[in-house]
mmCIF file of the C-alpha atoms, coordinates in Angstrom:
data_MODEL
# 
_entry.id   MODEL 
# 
loop_
_atom_site.group_PDB 
_atom_site.id 
_atom_site.type_symbol 
_atom_site.label_atom_id 
_atom_site.label_alt_id 
_atom_site.label_comp_id 
_atom_site.label_asym_id 
_atom_site.label_entity_id 
_atom_site.label_seq_id 
_atom_site.pdbx_PDB_ins_code 
_atom_site.Cartn_x 
_atom_site.Cartn_y 
_atom_site.Cartn_z 
_atom_site.occupancy 
_atom_site.B_iso_or_equiv 
_atom_site.pdbx_formal_charge 
_atom_site.auth_seq_id 
_atom_site.auth_comp_id 
_atom_site.auth_asym_id 
_atom_site.auth_atom_id 
_atom_site.pdbx_PDB_model_num 
ATOM 1   C CA . MET A 1 1   ? 41.066 -13.726 -84.534 1.00 0.00 ? 1   MET A CA 1 
ATOM 2   C CA . ASN A 1 2   ? 37.970 -12.725 -81.252 1.00 0.00 ? 2   ASN A CA 1 
ATOM 3   C CA . ARG A 1 3   ? 35.357 -9.470  -81.603 1.00 0.00 ? 3   ARG A CA 1 
ATOM 4   C CA . THR A 1 4   ? 36.244 -7.825  -78.485 1.00 0.00 ? 4   THR A CA 1 
ATOM 5   C CA . VAL A 1 5   ? 39.996 -8.038  -79.252 1.00 0.00 ? 5   VAL A CA 1 
ATOM 6   C CA . ASP A 1 6   ? 39.808 -6.721  -82.431 1.00 0.00 ? 6   ASP A CA 1 
ATOM 7   C CA . HIS A 1 7   ? 36.988 -4.468  -81.261 1.00 0.00 ? 7   HIS A CA 1 
ATOM 8   C CA . LEU A 1 8   ? 39.824 -3.044  -78.433 1.00 0.00 ? 8   LEU A CA 1 
ATOM 9   C CA . ILE A 1 9   ? 42.578 -3.254  -81.310 1.00 0.00 ? 9   ILE A CA 1 
ATOM 10  C CA . HIS A 1 10  ? 41.564 -1.130  -83.262 1.00 0.00 ? 10  HIS A CA 1 
ATOM 11  C CA . THR A 1 11  ? 39.879 1.558   -80.617 1.00 0.00 ? 11  THR A CA 1 
ATOM 12  C CA . MET A 1 12  ? 43.062 1.450   -79.619 1.00 0.00 ? 12  MET A CA 1 
ATOM 13  C CA . PHE A 1 13  ? 44.544 2.193   -82.349 1.00 0.00 ? 13  PHE A CA 1 
ATOM 14  C CA . GLU A 1 14  ? 42.258 4.840   -83.671 1.00 0.00 ? 14  GLU A CA 1 
ATOM 15  C CA . GLU A 1 15  ? 42.532 6.801   -79.693 1.00 0.00 ? 15  GLU A CA 1 
ATOM 16  C CA . LEU A 1 16  ? 46.135 6.811   -80.872 1.00 0.00 ? 16  LEU A CA 1 
ATOM 17  C CA . SER A 1 17  ? 46.616 7.689   -83.630 1.00 0.00 ? 17  SER A CA 1 
ATOM 18  C CA . VAL A 1 18  ? 44.403 10.795  -83.291 1.00 0.00 ? 18  VAL A CA 1 
ATOM 19  C CA . ASN A 1 19  ? 46.383 12.572  -81.101 1.00 0.00 ? 19  ASN A CA 1 
ATOM 20  C CA . ARG A 1 20  ? 49.897 12.586  -79.302 1.00 0.00 ? 20  ARG A CA 1 
ATOM 21  C CA . VAL A 1 21  ? 48.965 11.603  -75.515 1.00 0.00 ? 21  VAL A CA 1 
ATOM 22  C CA . ARG A 1 22  ? 50.678 11.078  -72.040 1.00 0.00 ? 22  ARG A CA 1 
ATOM 23  C CA . ARG A 1 23  ? 49.023 8.845   -70.898 1.00 0.00 ? 23  ARG A CA 1 
ATOM 24  C CA . PHE A 1 24  ? 46.631 6.646   -72.329 1.00 0.00 ? 24  PHE A CA 1 
ATOM 25  C CA . THR A 1 25  ? 45.139 3.600   -69.405 1.00 0.00 ? 25  THR A CA 1 
ATOM 26  C CA . VAL A 1 26  ? 42.234 0.623   -69.415 1.00 0.00 ? 26  VAL A CA 1 
ATOM 27  C CA . THR A 1 27  ? 40.114 3.244   -67.788 1.00 0.00 ? 27  THR A CA 1 
ATOM 28  C CA . ASP A 1 28  ? 40.670 5.156   -70.863 1.00 0.00 ? 28  ASP A CA 1 
ATOM 29  C CA . LEU A 1 29  ? 39.958 1.880   -72.946 1.00 0.00 ? 29  LEU A CA 1 
ATOM 30  C CA . THR A 1 30  ? 37.222 1.342   -71.599 1.00 0.00 ? 30  THR A CA 1 
ATOM 31  C CA . LYS A 1 31  ? 35.153 5.081   -71.989 1.00 0.00 ? 31  LYS A CA 1 
ATOM 32  C CA . ALA A 1 32  ? 36.714 4.749   -75.539 1.00 0.00 ? 32  ALA A CA 1 
ATOM 33  C CA . SER A 1 33  ? 35.186 1.298   -76.445 1.00 0.00 ? 33  SER A CA 1 
ATOM 34  C CA . ASN A 1 34  ? 32.768 0.551   -73.906 1.00 0.00 ? 34  ASN A CA 1 
ATOM 35  C CA . VAL A 1 35  ? 34.008 -2.485  -73.322 1.00 0.00 ? 35  VAL A CA 1 
ATOM 36  C CA . THR A 1 36  ? 34.016 -2.848  -69.175 1.00 0.00 ? 36  THR A CA 1 
ATOM 37  C CA . ARG A 1 37  ? 37.342 -3.313  -67.780 1.00 0.00 ? 37  ARG A CA 1 
ATOM 38  C CA . GLY A 1 38  ? 36.725 -6.983  -66.152 1.00 0.00 ? 38  GLY A CA 1 
ATOM 39  C CA . THR A 1 39  ? 36.308 -7.486  -70.280 1.00 0.00 ? 39  THR A CA 1 
ATOM 40  C CA . ILE A 1 40  ? 39.656 -5.870  -71.791 1.00 0.00 ? 40  ILE A CA 1 
ATOM 41  C CA . TYR A 1 41  ? 41.175 -8.083  -68.154 1.00 0.00 ? 41  TYR A CA 1 
ATOM 42  C CA . TYR A 1 42  ? 39.654 -10.924 -69.730 1.00 0.00 ? 42  TYR A CA 1 
ATOM 43  C CA . TYR A 1 43  ? 41.457 -10.710 -72.603 1.00 0.00 ? 43  TYR A CA 1 
ATOM 44  C CA . PHE A 1 44  ? 44.525 -9.028  -72.126 1.00 0.00 ? 44  PHE A CA 1 
ATOM 45  C CA . ASP A 1 45  ? 46.837 -8.528  -68.439 1.00 0.00 ? 45  ASP A CA 1 
ATOM 46  C CA . SER A 1 46  ? 48.010 -5.318  -68.752 1.00 0.00 ? 46  SER A CA 1 
ATOM 47  C CA . ILE A 1 47  ? 47.592 -2.101  -70.861 1.00 0.00 ? 47  ILE A CA 1 
ATOM 48  C CA . GLU A 1 48  ? 50.941 -2.673  -72.295 1.00 0.00 ? 48  GLU A CA 1 
ATOM 49  C CA . ASP A 1 49  ? 49.791 -6.014  -73.626 1.00 0.00 ? 49  ASP A CA 1 
ATOM 50  C CA . ILE A 1 50  ? 46.759 -4.106  -75.129 1.00 0.00 ? 50  ILE A CA 1 
ATOM 51  C CA . TYR A 1 51  ? 50.170 -1.722  -76.475 1.00 0.00 ? 51  TYR A CA 1 
ATOM 52  C CA . MET A 1 52  ? 51.776 -4.612  -78.584 1.00 0.00 ? 52  MET A CA 1 
ATOM 53  C CA . ALA A 1 53  ? 48.929 -6.458  -79.651 1.00 0.00 ? 53  ALA A CA 1 
ATOM 54  C CA . THR A 1 54  ? 47.928 -2.930  -81.469 1.00 0.00 ? 54  THR A CA 1 
ATOM 55  C CA . PHE A 1 55  ? 51.014 -2.285  -82.807 1.00 0.00 ? 55  PHE A CA 1 
ATOM 56  C CA . GLU A 1 56  ? 51.547 -5.608  -84.228 1.00 0.00 ? 56  GLU A CA 1 
ATOM 57  C CA . LYS A 1 57  ? 48.022 -5.754  -85.734 1.00 0.00 ? 57  LYS A CA 1 
ATOM 58  C CA . LYS A 1 58  ? 48.526 -2.359  -87.593 1.00 0.00 ? 58  LYS A CA 1 
ATOM 59  C CA . ILE A 1 59  ? 52.349 -2.350  -88.047 1.00 0.00 ? 59  ILE A CA 1 
ATOM 60  C CA . LEU A 1 60  ? 53.870 -4.874  -87.664 1.00 0.00 ? 60  LEU A CA 1 
ATOM 61  C CA . ASN A 1 61  ? 51.708 -7.853  -89.328 1.00 0.00 ? 61  ASN A CA 1 
ATOM 62  C CA . VAL A 1 62  ? 51.250 -5.209  -92.306 1.00 0.00 ? 62  VAL A CA 1 
ATOM 63  C CA . ALA A 1 63  ? 54.913 -5.254  -93.066 1.00 0.00 ? 63  ALA A CA 1 
ATOM 64  C CA . ILE A 1 64  ? 55.520 -8.489  -92.748 1.00 0.00 ? 64  ILE A CA 1 
ATOM 65  C CA . LYS A 1 65  ? 52.310 -9.299  -94.618 1.00 0.00 ? 65  LYS A CA 1 
ATOM 66  C CA . GLU A 1 66  ? 54.194 -7.091  -97.733 1.00 0.00 ? 66  GLU A CA 1 
ATOM 67  C CA . SER A 1 67  ? 57.804 -8.836  -97.364 1.00 0.00 ? 67  SER A CA 1 
ATOM 68  C CA . ASP A 1 68  ? 59.227 -11.412 -99.330 1.00 0.00 ? 68  ASP A CA 1 
ATOM 69  C CA . ASP A 1 69  ? 62.711 -10.725 -97.983 1.00 0.00 ? 69  ASP A CA 1 
ATOM 70  C CA . PHE A 1 70  ? 64.147 -8.919  -94.900 1.00 0.00 ? 70  PHE A CA 1 
ATOM 71  C CA . ASN A 1 71  ? 65.698 -5.711  -96.671 1.00 0.00 ? 71  ASN A CA 1 
ATOM 72  C CA . LYS A 1 72  ? 61.891 -5.322  -97.812 1.00 0.00 ? 72  LYS A CA 1 
ATOM 73  C CA . PHE A 1 73  ? 60.541 -6.211  -94.497 1.00 0.00 ? 73  PHE A CA 1 
ATOM 74  C CA . ILE A 1 74  ? 62.510 -3.209  -92.906 1.00 0.00 ? 74  ILE A CA 1 
ATOM 75  C CA . GLY A 1 75  ? 61.503 -1.098  -95.243 1.00 0.00 ? 75  GLY A CA 1 
ATOM 76  C CA . LYS A 1 76  ? 57.845 -1.483  -94.794 1.00 0.00 ? 76  LYS A CA 1 
ATOM 77  C CA . PHE A 1 77  ? 57.980 -1.015  -91.192 1.00 0.00 ? 77  PHE A CA 1 
ATOM 78  C CA . VAL A 1 78  ? 59.805 1.860   -91.658 1.00 0.00 ? 78  VAL A CA 1 
ATOM 79  C CA . LEU A 1 79  ? 57.362 3.209   -93.746 1.00 0.00 ? 79  LEU A CA 1 
ATOM 80  C CA . TYR A 1 80  ? 54.548 1.923   -91.758 1.00 0.00 ? 80  TYR A CA 1 
ATOM 81  C CA . ILE A 1 81  ? 55.839 3.247   -88.567 1.00 0.00 ? 81  ILE A CA 1 
ATOM 82  C CA . SER A 1 82  ? 55.872 7.106   -90.193 1.00 0.00 ? 82  SER A CA 1 
ATOM 83  C CA . GLU A 1 83  ? 52.905 6.538   -92.453 1.00 0.00 ? 83  GLU A CA 1 
ATOM 84  C CA . ASN A 1 84  ? 51.165 6.032   -88.947 1.00 0.00 ? 84  ASN A CA 1 
ATOM 85  C CA . LYS A 1 85  ? 53.682 8.743   -86.942 1.00 0.00 ? 85  LYS A CA 1 
ATOM 86  C CA . THR A 1 86  ? 51.236 9.768   -84.557 1.00 0.00 ? 86  THR A CA 1 
ATOM 87  C CA . PHE A 1 87  ? 49.968 6.062   -83.117 1.00 0.00 ? 87  PHE A CA 1 
ATOM 88  C CA . SER A 1 88  ? 54.057 5.124   -83.241 1.00 0.00 ? 88  SER A CA 1 
ATOM 89  C CA . LEU A 1 89  ? 54.783 7.500   -80.840 1.00 0.00 ? 89  LEU A CA 1 
ATOM 90  C CA . ASN A 1 90  ? 52.295 7.549   -78.640 1.00 0.00 ? 90  ASN A CA 1 
ATOM 91  C CA . PHE A 1 91  ? 53.259 3.994   -78.712 1.00 0.00 ? 91  PHE A CA 1 
ATOM 92  C CA . TYR A 1 92  ? 57.072 3.931   -78.719 1.00 0.00 ? 92  TYR A CA 1 
ATOM 93  C CA . ARG A 1 93  ? 56.101 7.251   -75.526 1.00 0.00 ? 93  ARG A CA 1 
ATOM 94  C CA . LEU A 1 94  ? 53.395 4.829   -73.628 1.00 0.00 ? 94  LEU A CA 1 
ATOM 95  C CA . ALA A 1 95  ? 55.683 1.714   -73.313 1.00 0.00 ? 95  ALA A CA 1 
ATOM 96  C CA . GLU A 1 96  ? 57.851 0.798   -70.919 1.00 0.00 ? 96  GLU A CA 1 
ATOM 97  C CA . LEU A 1 97  ? 61.729 1.841   -72.646 1.00 0.00 ? 97  LEU A CA 1 
ATOM 98  C CA . ASN A 1 98  ? 62.757 -2.296  -71.164 1.00 0.00 ? 98  ASN A CA 1 
ATOM 99  C CA . ILE A 1 99  ? 59.922 -3.805  -73.066 1.00 0.00 ? 99  ILE A CA 1 
ATOM 100 C CA . ARG A 1 100 ? 59.708 -1.791  -76.088 1.00 0.00 ? 100 ARG A CA 1 
ATOM 101 C CA . ARG A 1 101 ? 63.782 -2.229  -76.427 1.00 0.00 ? 101 ARG A CA 1 
ATOM 102 C CA . LYS A 1 102 ? 62.662 -6.462  -76.489 1.00 0.00 ? 102 LYS A CA 1 
ATOM 103 C CA . PHE A 1 103 ? 60.293 -5.586  -78.216 1.00 0.00 ? 103 PHE A CA 1 
ATOM 104 C CA . LEU A 1 104 ? 62.147 -4.351  -81.492 1.00 0.00 ? 104 LEU A CA 1 
ATOM 105 C CA . ILE A 1 105 ? 65.077 -6.873  -80.840 1.00 0.00 ? 105 ILE A CA 1 
ATOM 106 C CA . ASN A 1 106 ? 62.294 -9.830  -80.789 1.00 0.00 ? 106 ASN A CA 1 
ATOM 107 C CA . ILE A 1 107 ? 61.037 -8.154  -83.644 1.00 0.00 ? 107 ILE A CA 1 
ATOM 108 C CA . PHE A 1 108 ? 63.994 -8.025  -85.676 1.00 0.00 ? 108 PHE A CA 1 
ATOM 109 C CA . ASN A 1 109 ? 65.180 -11.442 -84.804 1.00 0.00 ? 109 ASN A CA 1 
ATOM 110 C CA . SER A 1 110 ? 62.236 -13.394 -85.504 1.00 0.00 ? 110 SER A CA 1 
ATOM 111 C CA . GLN A 1 111 ? 62.436 -11.757 -89.070 1.00 0.00 ? 111 GLN A CA 1 
ATOM 112 C CA . LEU A 1 112 ? 65.976 -13.107 -89.497 1.00 0.00 ? 112 LEU A CA 1 
ATOM 113 C CA . LEU A 1 113 ? 65.015 -16.172 -88.532 1.00 0.00 ? 113 LEU A CA 1 
ATOM 114 C CA . LYS A 1 114 ? 62.418 -16.187 -90.823 1.00 0.00 ? 114 LYS A CA 1 
ATOM 115 C CA . TYR A 1 115 ? 64.911 -15.418 -93.651 1.00 0.00 ? 115 TYR A CA 1 
ATOM 116 C CA . ASN A 1 116 ? 66.816 -18.222 -93.125 1.00 0.00 ? 116 ASN A CA 1 
ATOM 117 C CA . PHE A 1 117 ? 70.054 -15.612 -91.547 1.00 0.00 ? 117 PHE A CA 1 
ATOM 118 C CA . LYS A 1 118 ? 72.169 -18.122 -88.891 1.00 0.00 ? 118 LYS A CA 1 
ATOM 119 C CA . ILE A 1 119 ? 71.784 -16.203 -85.441 1.00 0.00 ? 119 ILE A CA 1 
ATOM 120 C CA . ASN A 1 120 ? 73.437 -17.392 -82.972 1.00 0.00 ? 120 ASN A CA 1 
ATOM 121 C CA . PRO A 1 121 ? 75.064 -15.703 -79.575 1.00 0.00 ? 121 PRO A CA 1 
ATOM 122 C CA . ASP A 1 122 ? 78.155 -13.831 -80.813 1.00 0.00 ? 122 ASP A CA 1 
ATOM 123 C CA . ASN A 1 123 ? 76.411 -12.399 -83.656 1.00 0.00 ? 123 ASN A CA 1 
ATOM 124 C CA . ILE A 1 124 ? 72.769 -11.646 -82.316 1.00 0.00 ? 124 ILE A CA 1 
ATOM 125 C CA . TYR A 1 125 ? 74.543 -8.178  -81.231 1.00 0.00 ? 125 TYR A CA 1 
ATOM 126 C CA . LEU A 1 126 ? 73.769 -7.711  -85.120 1.00 0.00 ? 126 LEU A CA 1 
ATOM 127 C CA . VAL A 1 127 ? 70.468 -6.310  -84.365 1.00 0.00 ? 127 VAL A CA 1 
ATOM 128 C CA . SER A 1 128 ? 70.760 -3.933  -81.938 1.00 0.00 ? 128 SER A CA 1 
ATOM 129 C CA . GLY A 1 129 ? 72.335 -1.531  -84.866 1.00 0.00 ? 129 GLY A CA 1 
ATOM 130 C CA . LEU A 1 130 ? 68.793 -2.180  -86.348 1.00 0.00 ? 130 LEU A CA 1 
ATOM 131 C CA . CYS A 1 131 ? 66.804 -1.311  -83.043 1.00 0.00 ? 131 CYS A CA 1 
ATOM 132 C CA . PHE A 1 132 ? 69.177 1.739   -82.801 1.00 0.00 ? 132 PHE A CA 1 
ATOM 133 C CA . ILE A 1 133 ? 68.704 2.882   -85.589 1.00 0.00 ? 133 ILE A CA 1 
ATOM 134 C CA . ILE A 1 134 ? 65.092 2.893   -85.172 1.00 0.00 ? 134 ILE A CA 1 
ATOM 135 C CA . ILE A 1 135 ? 65.065 4.371   -81.894 1.00 0.00 ? 135 ILE A CA 1 
ATOM 136 C CA . ASN A 1 136 ? 67.397 7.085   -82.183 1.00 0.00 ? 136 ASN A CA 1 
ATOM 137 C CA . TRP A 1 137 ? 64.091 7.932   -84.671 1.00 0.00 ? 137 TRP A CA 1 
ATOM 138 C CA . LEU A 1 138 ? 62.483 7.795   -82.446 1.00 0.00 ? 138 LEU A CA 1 
ATOM 139 C CA . ASP A 1 139 ? 63.564 9.581   -79.490 1.00 0.00 ? 139 ASP A CA 1 
ATOM 140 C CA . ASN A 1 140 ? 64.030 12.144  -82.035 1.00 0.00 ? 140 ASN A CA 1 
ATOM 141 C CA . GLY A 1 141 ? 60.058 12.544  -82.665 1.00 0.00 ? 141 GLY A CA 1 
ATOM 142 C CA . LEU A 1 142 ? 59.438 10.237  -86.358 1.00 0.00 ? 142 LEU A CA 1 
ATOM 143 C CA . GLU A 1 143 ? 61.927 14.326  -87.200 1.00 0.00 ? 143 GLU A CA 1 
ATOM 144 C CA . MET A 1 144 ? 64.480 12.661  -89.845 1.00 0.00 ? 144 MET A CA 1 
ATOM 145 C CA . LYS A 1 145 ? 62.667 11.942  -93.408 1.00 0.00 ? 145 LYS A CA 1 
ATOM 146 C CA . THR A 1 146 ? 61.342 8.705   -93.623 1.00 0.00 ? 146 THR A CA 1 
ATOM 147 C CA . GLU A 1 147 ? 63.809 8.322   -96.985 1.00 0.00 ? 147 GLU A CA 1 
ATOM 148 C CA . PHE A 1 148 ? 66.738 9.268   -94.437 1.00 0.00 ? 148 PHE A CA 1 
ATOM 149 C CA . ILE A 1 149 ? 65.833 7.066   -92.564 1.00 0.00 ? 149 ILE A CA 1 
ATOM 150 C CA . ILE A 1 150 ? 65.221 4.139   -94.725 1.00 0.00 ? 150 ILE A CA 1 
ATOM 151 C CA . GLN A 1 151 ? 69.177 5.100   -96.335 1.00 0.00 ? 151 GLN A CA 1 
ATOM 152 C CA . GLU A 1 152 ? 70.641 4.440   -92.666 1.00 0.00 ? 152 GLU A CA 1 
ATOM 153 C CA . VAL A 1 153 ? 68.892 0.907   -92.680 1.00 0.00 ? 153 VAL A CA 1 
ATOM 154 C CA . ASN A 1 154 ? 69.959 -0.091  -95.605 1.00 0.00 ? 154 ASN A CA 1 
ATOM 155 C CA . HIS A 1 155 ? 73.998 1.347   -95.317 1.00 0.00 ? 155 HIS A CA 1 
ATOM 156 C CA . TYR A 1 156 ? 73.204 -1.114  -92.251 1.00 0.00 ? 156 TYR A CA 1 
ATOM 157 C CA . LEU A 1 157 ? 72.308 -4.221  -93.942 1.00 0.00 ? 157 LEU A CA 1 
ATOM 158 C CA . GLU A 1 158 ? 74.822 -3.580  -96.315 1.00 0.00 ? 158 GLU A CA 1 
ATOM 159 C CA . PHE A 1 159 ? 77.286 -3.859  -93.663 1.00 0.00 ? 159 PHE A CA 1 
ATOM 160 C CA . PHE A 1 160 ? 75.035 -6.577  -91.738 1.00 0.00 ? 160 PHE A CA 1 
ATOM 161 C CA . GLN A 1 161 ? 74.819 -9.039  -94.496 1.00 0.00 ? 161 GLN A CA 1 
ATOM 162 C CA . ILE A 1 162 ? 78.466 -9.205  -95.273 1.00 0.00 ? 162 ILE A CA 1 
ATOM 163 C CA . THR A 1 163 ? 79.464 -9.920  -91.681 1.00 0.00 ? 163 THR A CA 1 
ATOM 164 C CA . PHE A 1 164 ? 76.806 -12.682 -92.054 1.00 0.00 ? 164 PHE A CA 1 
ATOM 165 C CA . LYS A 1 165 ? 78.512 -13.610 -94.977 1.00 0.00 ? 165 LYS A CA 1 
ATOM 166 C CA . GLN A 1 166 ? 82.124 -14.097 -92.533 1.00 0.00 ? 166 GLN A CA 1 
ATOM 167 C CA . ILE A 1 167 ? 80.409 -15.838 -89.572 1.00 0.00 ? 167 ILE A CA 1 
# 
């Protein structure tokens, strides 16, 4: 990846990991990173794109890299959200509602495909249960213990895998 992009992502992660914020704009990023607005827009179309790229690099890609099946991926995903609580809550609250839901659905669907689950229009709704668990946890400020969320996810995955075997 490009050094400037890496610097912007690192700066975004650092800034959103320190304190909860109500807003974080491109102007805030230019001040924190010492990168001009034009350069930021050269690499990213919007602040939303920077939020997504930061979450992907700092949370998602780490969970993917350390997993060799879907269950391990979900466990690592939940764990890294919990370990990066301030950043994750800022990301979740700053990203637009429709973008963050689509983002979660795309994450889970892409990982299911990676691990050879047969996804089609008749069973794509199954991913929404996982999204609900994660969204509910984030909506409640990540207050529920990580172990409880992992247990909920595992219970859902048991149902999920039984359902996939029947399809």
